[in-house]
Amino acid sequence: MNPSLANRLRIGFAITFALLAGVTVIGVGRLFQLRQDFEDDTNRSFQFELAGEHLRQGFLNEQARLDDVADRDPGARARYRLAVRGTDAAAVDARRLLDNDSEAEQLLNTRVAAEGRWRTRVADPVLRGRAPPPARQRRLAQAVVSSGNALIANESRQRQVLRDQVSDDTRKTALLVGVGLISGLIAAVLLFSGLIASMRRPLERLVDASGRLAGGDLKTRVEVGGPAETATLGLAFNEMADELQGAYRSLEDSRRQLAVTLESLSDGVITVDPGGIVTDANPAARRLLPGATIGTQVREVLVTGSITPGKVERLLAGLEQEEVHSGEGATVLAITGSPMGTPEGGSVLSIRDVSERARLERMKDEFVLTASHELRSPLTSVQGFAELLMLERDKLSPKQAETVEIILDNTQHLVRLLNDLLDLARSDAGRLTIKPERCDVGPIAEDAARLMRALADSRDQRLAVEIDGDLPQISAEPDRVKQVLVNLLTNAHEYSPEGASIRVTASRVGDEVELAVADNGPGIPEDQLDYIFERFTRGDAGLTQRVGGTGLGLAIAKSLVELHGGAIGVSSQLGEGSTFRVVLPALSGKEAKDAPITSTDATP
């Protein structure tokens, strides 16, 4: 090796830098600082403008969700609140980007205040069912939009000022930098012209070896020689090649272990690219889904009668949090999806054979159905004999009469429980059916209220029925709708104190008919609202009340309403009462003419 090359380089560069360091370093530093400040300010301005766009989109989303609320779309209030939270989050993001910009802060405050007035004077009345005049809505909405446009336009002006300023400063600094670069180029040419001859050969060896290494020849090494600097570079290259070869061996070992693991898994694993093409599938996946071979479109394999295209897209996007079941009968597959987590994208699908679990579920449903049927007959007999004994109550001693009454009450309770379990088991097994007919809602609501009136009177509760005139007809099974209303009225009766008010209303909401049961009882805690329709869930009745029941009534009501193509929901505030709403599709004029007619006479 020739150690003098480094010394010559040091001397040459020392002279060059001694002459140009002052001008070049100052100029380059100044130019870099100017650009850095400009980029920082411009980036902040664009981020702030983007935050302004988010505010505008958020406000438009709020308006759209508010229109859904005005149209009485179920679930629209939750979507509106979600839109409000998104807009508020965008405002917080924008405020973080102010960076002591008083003008932008004033415009942002104006924008937030305008939206606050819109929410107070437009959104809140609409949510309460009292929409303000359209002129006021347009005026307040236009104020929000105008203040947001002013906020965005201000950032465009600020960026133009920044560009003009940095251009002027850059031109001044560029002259100094140019002098330094030209001087450095001349010095570099003189220096490197004397070094090229001594450095060319080892560098050519390094270039050639690098090409072979990049081509996959991990055994490539270079001969260390030449100037000290190139010799050091050769040593570093050889060390890098050794480490790369070791890393490749480790990667191959890990790949083989992963391949063996996937091959031995009983669950199927499929990887797909962003376009949905299968890129890999282990043997279990090919066995469970024979059509999922490499190169096939996974959507064509998964879209079946039980998996809709929408669910497949959610699976591939990793948005489906629960198992998606495919297949019926002897083979049932549970499929879950997760994003690949790589820059290229793609998804990983896990497939499990849950046929045995599905079979056990069917066995459970069959058992509940069979047990319920078998128990109903003896219980009906016991109830009948108890009722006969109650008819002869005068011939019984007080103790005997009390015993018979206890037997009758408990038998009736067991019969109701078995009926509830039977309905739920039929629903789970897909056997719970309805016989829809064209019918009027009013008589059904009045009939349900008549059945509950005696119980309400026993506790001095006021039960009122309000039926709007000219309600459209619905296609439903009257007895099942009445069962839903009786369940809701029973809950209102049992959970409300003496002297409470219970109200049953029927009204038209767009193309649907809404049945509501409202009370002014203790209300339902907010943390229970999400679970109130789950089976065996019972609300908190308070310390002074003892409410019986199994917690199946609302679950059955939900199943029956969904069978009719409707929806059921609840709103409640502690201390103010609860309101359960059932929404059923209304028949159009042509549908009402074609549908079969059912009697709407009330049955006491």
Tab-separated table of C-alpha atoms in Angstrom, residues 72-351:
chain	number	residue	atom	x	y	z
A	72	ARG	CA	-85.168	9.936	11.266
A	73	ASP	CA	-82.612	7.484	9.996
A	74	PRO	CA	-81.942	4.893	12.769
A	75	GLY	CA	-78.411	5.249	13.993
A	76	ALA	CA	-78.036	8.718	12.431
A	77	ARG	CA	-77.503	10.351	15.811
A	78	ALA	CA	-74.514	8.116	16.521
A	79	ARG	CA	-73.054	8.913	13.107
A	80	TYR	CA	-73.654	12.625	13.696
A	81	ARG	CA	-71.833	12.490	17.042
A	82	LEU	CA	-68.975	10.644	15.349
A	83	ALA	CA	-68.833	13.379	12.674
A	84	VAL	CA	-68.762	16.071	15.411
A	85	ARG	CA	-65.866	14.341	17.131
A	86	GLY	CA	-63.999	14.170	13.824
A	87	THR	CA	-64.475	17.906	13.205
A	88	ASP	CA	-63.396	18.760	16.742
A	89	ALA	CA	-60.295	16.609	16.335
A	90	ALA	CA	-59.465	18.471	13.097
A	91	ALA	CA	-59.789	21.786	14.962
A	92	VAL	CA	-57.403	20.543	17.662
A	93	ASP	CA	-54.924	19.462	14.960
A	94	ALA	CA	-55.162	22.885	13.307
A	95	ARG	CA	-54.583	24.667	16.611
A	96	ARG	CA	-51.404	22.676	17.190
A	97	LEU	CA	-50.045	24.037	13.907
A	98	LEU	CA	-50.566	27.759	14.635
A	99	ASP	CA	-46.926	28.366	15.708
A	100	ASN	CA	-47.691	31.822	17.186
A	101	ASP	CA	-49.352	32.960	13.945
A	102	SER	CA	-51.814	35.499	15.343
A	103	GLU	CA	-53.619	36.066	12.037
A	104	ALA	CA	-54.161	32.331	11.465
A	105	GLU	CA	-55.220	31.940	15.092
A	106	GLN	CA	-57.817	34.679	14.717
A	107	LEU	CA	-59.182	33.097	11.518
A	108	LEU	CA	-59.286	29.661	13.183
A	109	ASN	CA	-61.115	31.088	16.200
A	110	THR	CA	-63.604	32.745	13.841
A	111	ARG	CA	-64.127	29.423	12.010
A	112	VAL	CA	-64.616	27.442	15.257
A	113	ALA	CA	-66.965	30.108	16.655
A	114	ALA	CA	-69.039	30.049	13.444
A	115	GLU	CA	-69.399	26.286	13.624
A	116	GLY	CA	-70.278	26.546	17.316
A	117	ARG	CA	-73.101	28.949	16.462
A	118	TRP	CA	-74.275	26.562	13.714
A	119	ARG	CA	-74.353	23.631	16.132
A	120	THR	CA	-76.163	25.673	18.798
A	121	ARG	CA	-78.722	27.304	16.516
A	122	VAL	CA	-79.196	24.607	13.857
A	123	ALA	CA	-77.861	21.172	14.866
A	124	ASP	CA	-79.131	21.137	18.452
A	125	PRO	CA	-82.720	22.173	17.478
A	126	VAL	CA	-82.734	19.546	14.693
A	127	LEU	CA	-81.583	16.878	17.160
A	128	ARG	CA	-84.451	17.919	19.426
A	129	GLY	CA	-86.885	17.682	16.528
A	130	ARG	CA	-87.380	21.446	16.103
A	131	ALA	CA	-85.562	22.399	12.927
A	132	PRO	CA	-84.964	26.178	12.521
A	133	PRO	CA	-86.042	28.021	9.380
A	134	PRO	CA	-84.092	27.065	6.223
A	135	ALA	CA	-82.938	30.659	5.755
A	136	ARG	CA	-81.265	30.629	9.146
A	137	GLN	CA	-79.701	27.251	8.441
A	138	ARG	CA	-78.246	28.493	5.145
A	139	ARG	CA	-76.977	31.724	6.696
A	140	LEU	CA	-75.212	30.000	9.607
A	141	ALA	CA	-73.829	27.252	7.350
A	142	GLN	CA	-72.547	29.863	4.875
A	143	ALA	CA	-70.812	31.658	7.756
A	144	VAL	CA	-68.965	28.439	8.631
A	145	VAL	CA	-67.984	27.812	5.001
A	146	SER	CA	-66.885	31.411	4.429
A	147	SER	CA	-64.720	31.507	7.562
A	148	GLY	CA	-63.137	28.199	6.540
A	149	ASN	CA	-62.428	29.513	3.026
A	150	ALA	CA	-60.823	32.605	4.517
A	151	LEU	CA	-58.651	30.389	6.695
A	152	ILE	CA	-57.435	28.386	3.669
A	153	ALA	CA	-56.965	31.460	1.458
A	154	ASN	CA	-54.836	33.116	4.128
A	155	GLU	CA	-52.393	30.210	4.071
A	156	SER	CA	-52.006	30.527	0.278
A	157	ARG	CA	-51.099	34.213	0.685
A	158	GLN	CA	-48.648	33.400	3.455
A	159	ARG	CA	-46.866	30.859	1.289
A	160	GLN	CA	-46.524	33.370	-1.546
A	161	VAL	CA	-44.882	35.831	0.867
A	162	LEU	CA	-42.522	33.074	2.025
A	163	ARG	CA	-41.620	32.181	-1.567
A	164	ASP	CA	-40.837	35.792	-2.477
A	165	GLN	CA	-38.709	36.252	0.613
A	166	VAL	CA	-36.714	33.031	0.226
A	167	SER	CA	-36.145	33.714	-3.489
A	168	ASP	CA	-34.579	37.076	-2.721
A	169	ASP	CA	-32.381	35.656	0.044
A	170	THR	CA	-31.406	32.675	-2.081
A	171	ARG	CA	-30.205	34.823	-4.962
A	172	LYS	CA	-27.934	36.758	-2.656
A	173	THR	CA	-26.521	33.665	-1.028
A	174	ALA	CA	-26.148	31.781	-4.329
A	175	LEU	CA	-23.462	34.198	-5.501
A	176	LEU	CA	-21.246	33.382	-2.548
A	177	VAL	CA	-21.960	29.644	-2.840
A	178	GLY	CA	-21.182	29.751	-6.566
A	179	VAL	CA	-17.778	31.252	-5.973
A	180	GLY	CA	-16.995	28.565	-3.420
A	181	LEU	CA	-18.208	25.750	-5.673
A	182	ILE	CA	-16.193	26.952	-8.654
A	183	SER	CA	-13.047	27.294	-6.571
A	184	GLY	CA	-13.588	23.883	-5.023
A	185	LEU	CA	-14.185	22.313	-8.448
A	186	ILE	CA	-10.911	23.682	-9.778
A	187	ALA	CA	-9.010	22.420	-6.753
A	188	ALA	CA	-10.731	19.036	-6.940
A	189	VAL	CA	-9.887	18.602	-10.618
A	190	LEU	CA	-6.229	19.280	-9.919
A	191	LEU	CA	-6.167	16.890	-6.983
A	192	PHE	CA	-8.080	14.030	-8.507
A	193	SER	CA	-6.216	14.128	-11.812
A	194	GLY	CA	-3.107	13.018	-9.935
A	195	LEU	CA	-4.904	10.351	-7.902
A	196	ILE	CA	-6.997	8.631	-10.557
A	197	ALA	CA	-4.139	6.629	-11.996
A	198	SER	CA	-3.166	5.125	-8.606
A	199	MET	CA	-6.757	4.453	-7.539
A	200	ARG	CA	-8.295	3.137	-10.789
A	201	ARG	CA	-7.234	-0.519	-10.524
A	202	PRO	CA	-8.447	-1.276	-6.950
A	203	LEU	CA	-11.649	0.627	-7.612
A	204	GLU	CA	-12.319	-1.396	-10.734
A	205	ARG	CA	-11.869	-4.558	-8.687
A	206	LEU	CA	-14.361	-3.248	-6.130
A	207	VAL	CA	-16.892	-2.349	-8.827
A	208	ASP	CA	-16.604	-5.762	-10.425
A	209	ALA	CA	-16.955	-7.544	-7.083
A	210	SER	CA	-19.950	-5.403	-6.175
A	211	GLY	CA	-21.663	-6.416	-9.404
A	212	ARG	CA	-21.103	-10.098	-8.713
A	213	LEU	CA	-22.329	-9.703	-5.120
A	214	ALA	CA	-25.459	-7.927	-6.303
A	215	GLY	CA	-26.004	-10.743	-8.805
A	216	GLY	CA	-26.221	-13.268	-5.974
A	217	ASP	CA	-22.637	-14.562	-5.743
A	218	LEU	CA	-22.264	-14.283	-1.967
A	219	LYS	CA	-18.791	-15.876	-2.073
A	220	THR	CA	-17.333	-12.875	-3.906
A	221	ARG	CA	-14.339	-11.222	-2.190
A	222	VAL	CA	-11.787	-8.607	-3.337
A	223	GLU	CA	-8.013	-8.610	-3.130
A	224	VAL	CA	-6.907	-5.991	-0.607
A	225	GLY	CA	-4.236	-3.684	-2.064
A	226	GLY	CA	-3.450	-0.271	-3.530
A	227	PRO	CA	-3.585	2.980	-1.564
A	228	ALA	CA	-4.467	2.858	2.122
A	229	GLU	CA	-7.912	4.253	1.522
A	230	THR	CA	-8.876	1.741	-1.148
A	231	ALA	CA	-7.354	-1.040	0.946
A	232	THR	CA	-9.589	-0.047	3.848
A	233	LEU	CA	-12.529	0.006	1.467
A	234	GLY	CA	-11.622	-3.502	0.278
A	235	LEU	CA	-11.493	-4.775	3.874
A	236	ALA	CA	-14.893	-3.181	4.569
A	237	PHE	CA	-16.310	-4.781	1.419
A	238	ASN	CA	-15.095	-8.233	2.451
A	239	GLU	CA	-16.543	-7.788	5.951
A	240	MET	CA	-19.839	-6.661	4.461
A	241	ALA	CA	-19.885	-9.714	2.178
A	242	ASP	CA	-19.246	-11.997	5.177
A	243	GLU	CA	-22.075	-10.408	7.154
A	244	LEU	CA	-24.416	-10.530	4.159
A	245	GLN	CA	-23.668	-14.198	3.618
A	246	GLY	CA	-24.331	-14.923	7.315
A	247	ALA	CA	-27.566	-12.943	7.244
A	248	TYR	CA	-28.686	-14.794	4.132
A	249	ARG	CA	-28.014	-18.135	5.844
A	250	SER	CA	-30.048	-17.011	8.894
A	251	LEU	CA	-32.850	-15.796	6.631
A	252	GLU	CA	-32.898	-19.085	4.770
A	253	ASP	CA	-33.007	-21.002	8.065
A	254	SER	CA	-35.908	-18.843	9.274
A	255	ARG	CA	-37.702	-19.265	5.954
A	256	ARG	CA	-37.345	-23.038	6.113
A	257	GLN	CA	-38.601	-23.089	9.713
A	258	LEU	CA	-41.565	-20.920	8.758
A	259	ALA	CA	-42.296	-23.119	5.746
A	260	VAL	CA	-42.206	-26.259	7.915
A	261	THR	CA	-44.471	-24.579	10.483
A	262	LEU	CA	-46.997	-23.541	7.842
A	263	GLU	CA	-46.867	-26.968	6.217
A	264	SER	CA	-47.659	-28.654	9.552
A	265	LEU	CA	-50.479	-26.305	10.596
A	266	SER	CA	-53.946	-27.801	10.694
A	267	ASP	CA	-55.393	-24.343	9.975
A	268	GLY	CA	-55.198	-22.987	6.469
A	269	VAL	CA	-53.141	-19.869	5.759
A	270	ILE	CA	-53.452	-17.935	2.489
A	271	THR	CA	-51.531	-14.818	1.484
A	272	VAL	CA	-52.916	-12.531	-1.201
A	273	ASP	CA	-51.508	-9.457	-2.928
A	274	PRO	CA	-53.289	-6.077	-2.982
A	275	GLY	CA	-55.231	-7.177	-6.064
A	276	GLY	CA	-56.635	-10.247	-4.292
A	277	ILE	CA	-54.462	-12.790	-6.144
A	278	VAL	CA	-53.346	-15.794	-4.057
A	279	THR	CA	-49.557	-15.676	-3.641
A	280	ASP	CA	-49.157	-18.629	-1.269
A	281	ALA	CA	-51.287	-21.280	0.418
A	282	ASN	CA	-50.275	-24.026	2.825
A	283	PRO	CA	-51.526	-27.621	2.372
A	284	ALA	CA	-54.313	-27.156	4.924
A	285	ALA	CA	-55.631	-24.149	2.962
A	286	ARG	CA	-55.534	-26.083	-0.313
A	287	ARG	CA	-57.411	-28.910	1.393
A	288	LEU	CA	-60.065	-26.690	2.975
A	289	LEU	CA	-60.448	-24.434	-0.087
A	290	PRO	CA	-59.460	-26.493	-3.140
A	291	GLY	CA	-59.961	-23.530	-5.452
A	292	ALA	CA	-57.444	-21.326	-3.594
A	293	THR	CA	-54.398	-22.168	-5.683
A	294	ILE	CA	-51.522	-19.803	-6.328
A	295	GLY	CA	-52.426	-17.262	-9.003
A	296	THR	CA	-56.203	-17.511	-8.569
A	297	GLN	CA	-58.452	-14.617	-7.590
A	298	VAL	CA	-59.417	-15.205	-3.957
A	299	ARG	CA	-62.685	-13.269	-4.378
A	300	GLU	CA	-63.937	-15.895	-6.819
A	301	VAL	CA	-63.189	-18.608	-4.248
A	302	LEU	CA	-64.691	-16.900	-1.189
A	303	VAL	CA	-67.841	-15.278	-2.587
A	304	THR	CA	-70.529	-17.888	-1.975
A	305	GLY	CA	-74.110	-17.898	-0.834
A	306	SER	CA	-73.015	-17.368	2.791
A	307	ILE	CA	-70.253	-14.807	2.184
A	308	THR	CA	-71.205	-11.645	0.345
A	309	PRO	CA	-68.758	-9.617	-1.769
A	310	GLY	CA	-68.885	-6.886	0.870
A	311	LYS	CA	-67.694	-9.264	3.585
A	312	VAL	CA	-64.905	-10.510	1.350
A	313	GLU	CA	-63.698	-6.948	0.797
A	314	ARG	CA	-63.783	-6.315	4.559
A	315	LEU	CA	-61.827	-9.531	5.121
A	316	LEU	CA	-59.136	-8.512	2.640
A	317	ALA	CA	-58.932	-5.044	4.214
A	318	GLY	CA	-58.636	-6.502	7.727
A	319	LEU	CA	-61.843	-4.729	8.828
A	320	GLU	CA	-63.894	-7.848	9.649
A	321	GLN	CA	-63.287	-8.371	13.376
A	322	GLU	CA	-65.349	-11.556	13.724
A	323	GLU	CA	-65.150	-14.923	12.033
A	324	VAL	CA	-66.874	-15.188	8.665
A	325	HIS	CA	-68.429	-18.605	8.197
A	326	SER	CA	-68.503	-20.314	4.832
A	327	GLY	CA	-70.246	-23.520	3.881
A	328	GLU	CA	-73.208	-25.435	5.210
A	329	GLY	CA	-74.005	-28.946	6.237
A	330	ALA	CA	-71.067	-31.225	6.982
A	331	THR	CA	-68.293	-28.669	6.392
A	332	VAL	CA	-68.266	-25.185	7.907
A	333	LEU	CA	-65.187	-22.945	7.649
A	334	ALA	CA	-64.352	-19.927	9.829
A	335	ILE	CA	-62.261	-17.312	7.977
A	336	THR	CA	-60.474	-14.301	9.450
A	337	GLY	CA	-58.346	-11.727	7.654
A	338	SER	CA	-55.489	-9.426	8.613
A	339	PRO	CA	-53.461	-6.889	6.628
A	340	MET	CA	-49.988	-8.034	5.626
A	341	GLY	CA	-48.347	-5.020	7.255
A	342	THR	CA	-45.795	-4.503	4.476
A	343	PRO	CA	-45.313	-1.456	2.223
A	344	GLU	CA	-46.489	-3.518	-0.750
A	345	GLY	CA	-49.791	-4.321	1.018
A	346	GLY	CA	-51.738	-7.550	0.780
A	347	SER	CA	-53.588	-9.686	3.316
A	348	VAL	CA	-53.303	-12.937	5.234
A	349	LEU	CA	-56.371	-15.163	5.538
A	350	SER	CA	-56.663	-17.791	8.265
A	351	ILE	CA	-59.070	-20.667	7.590
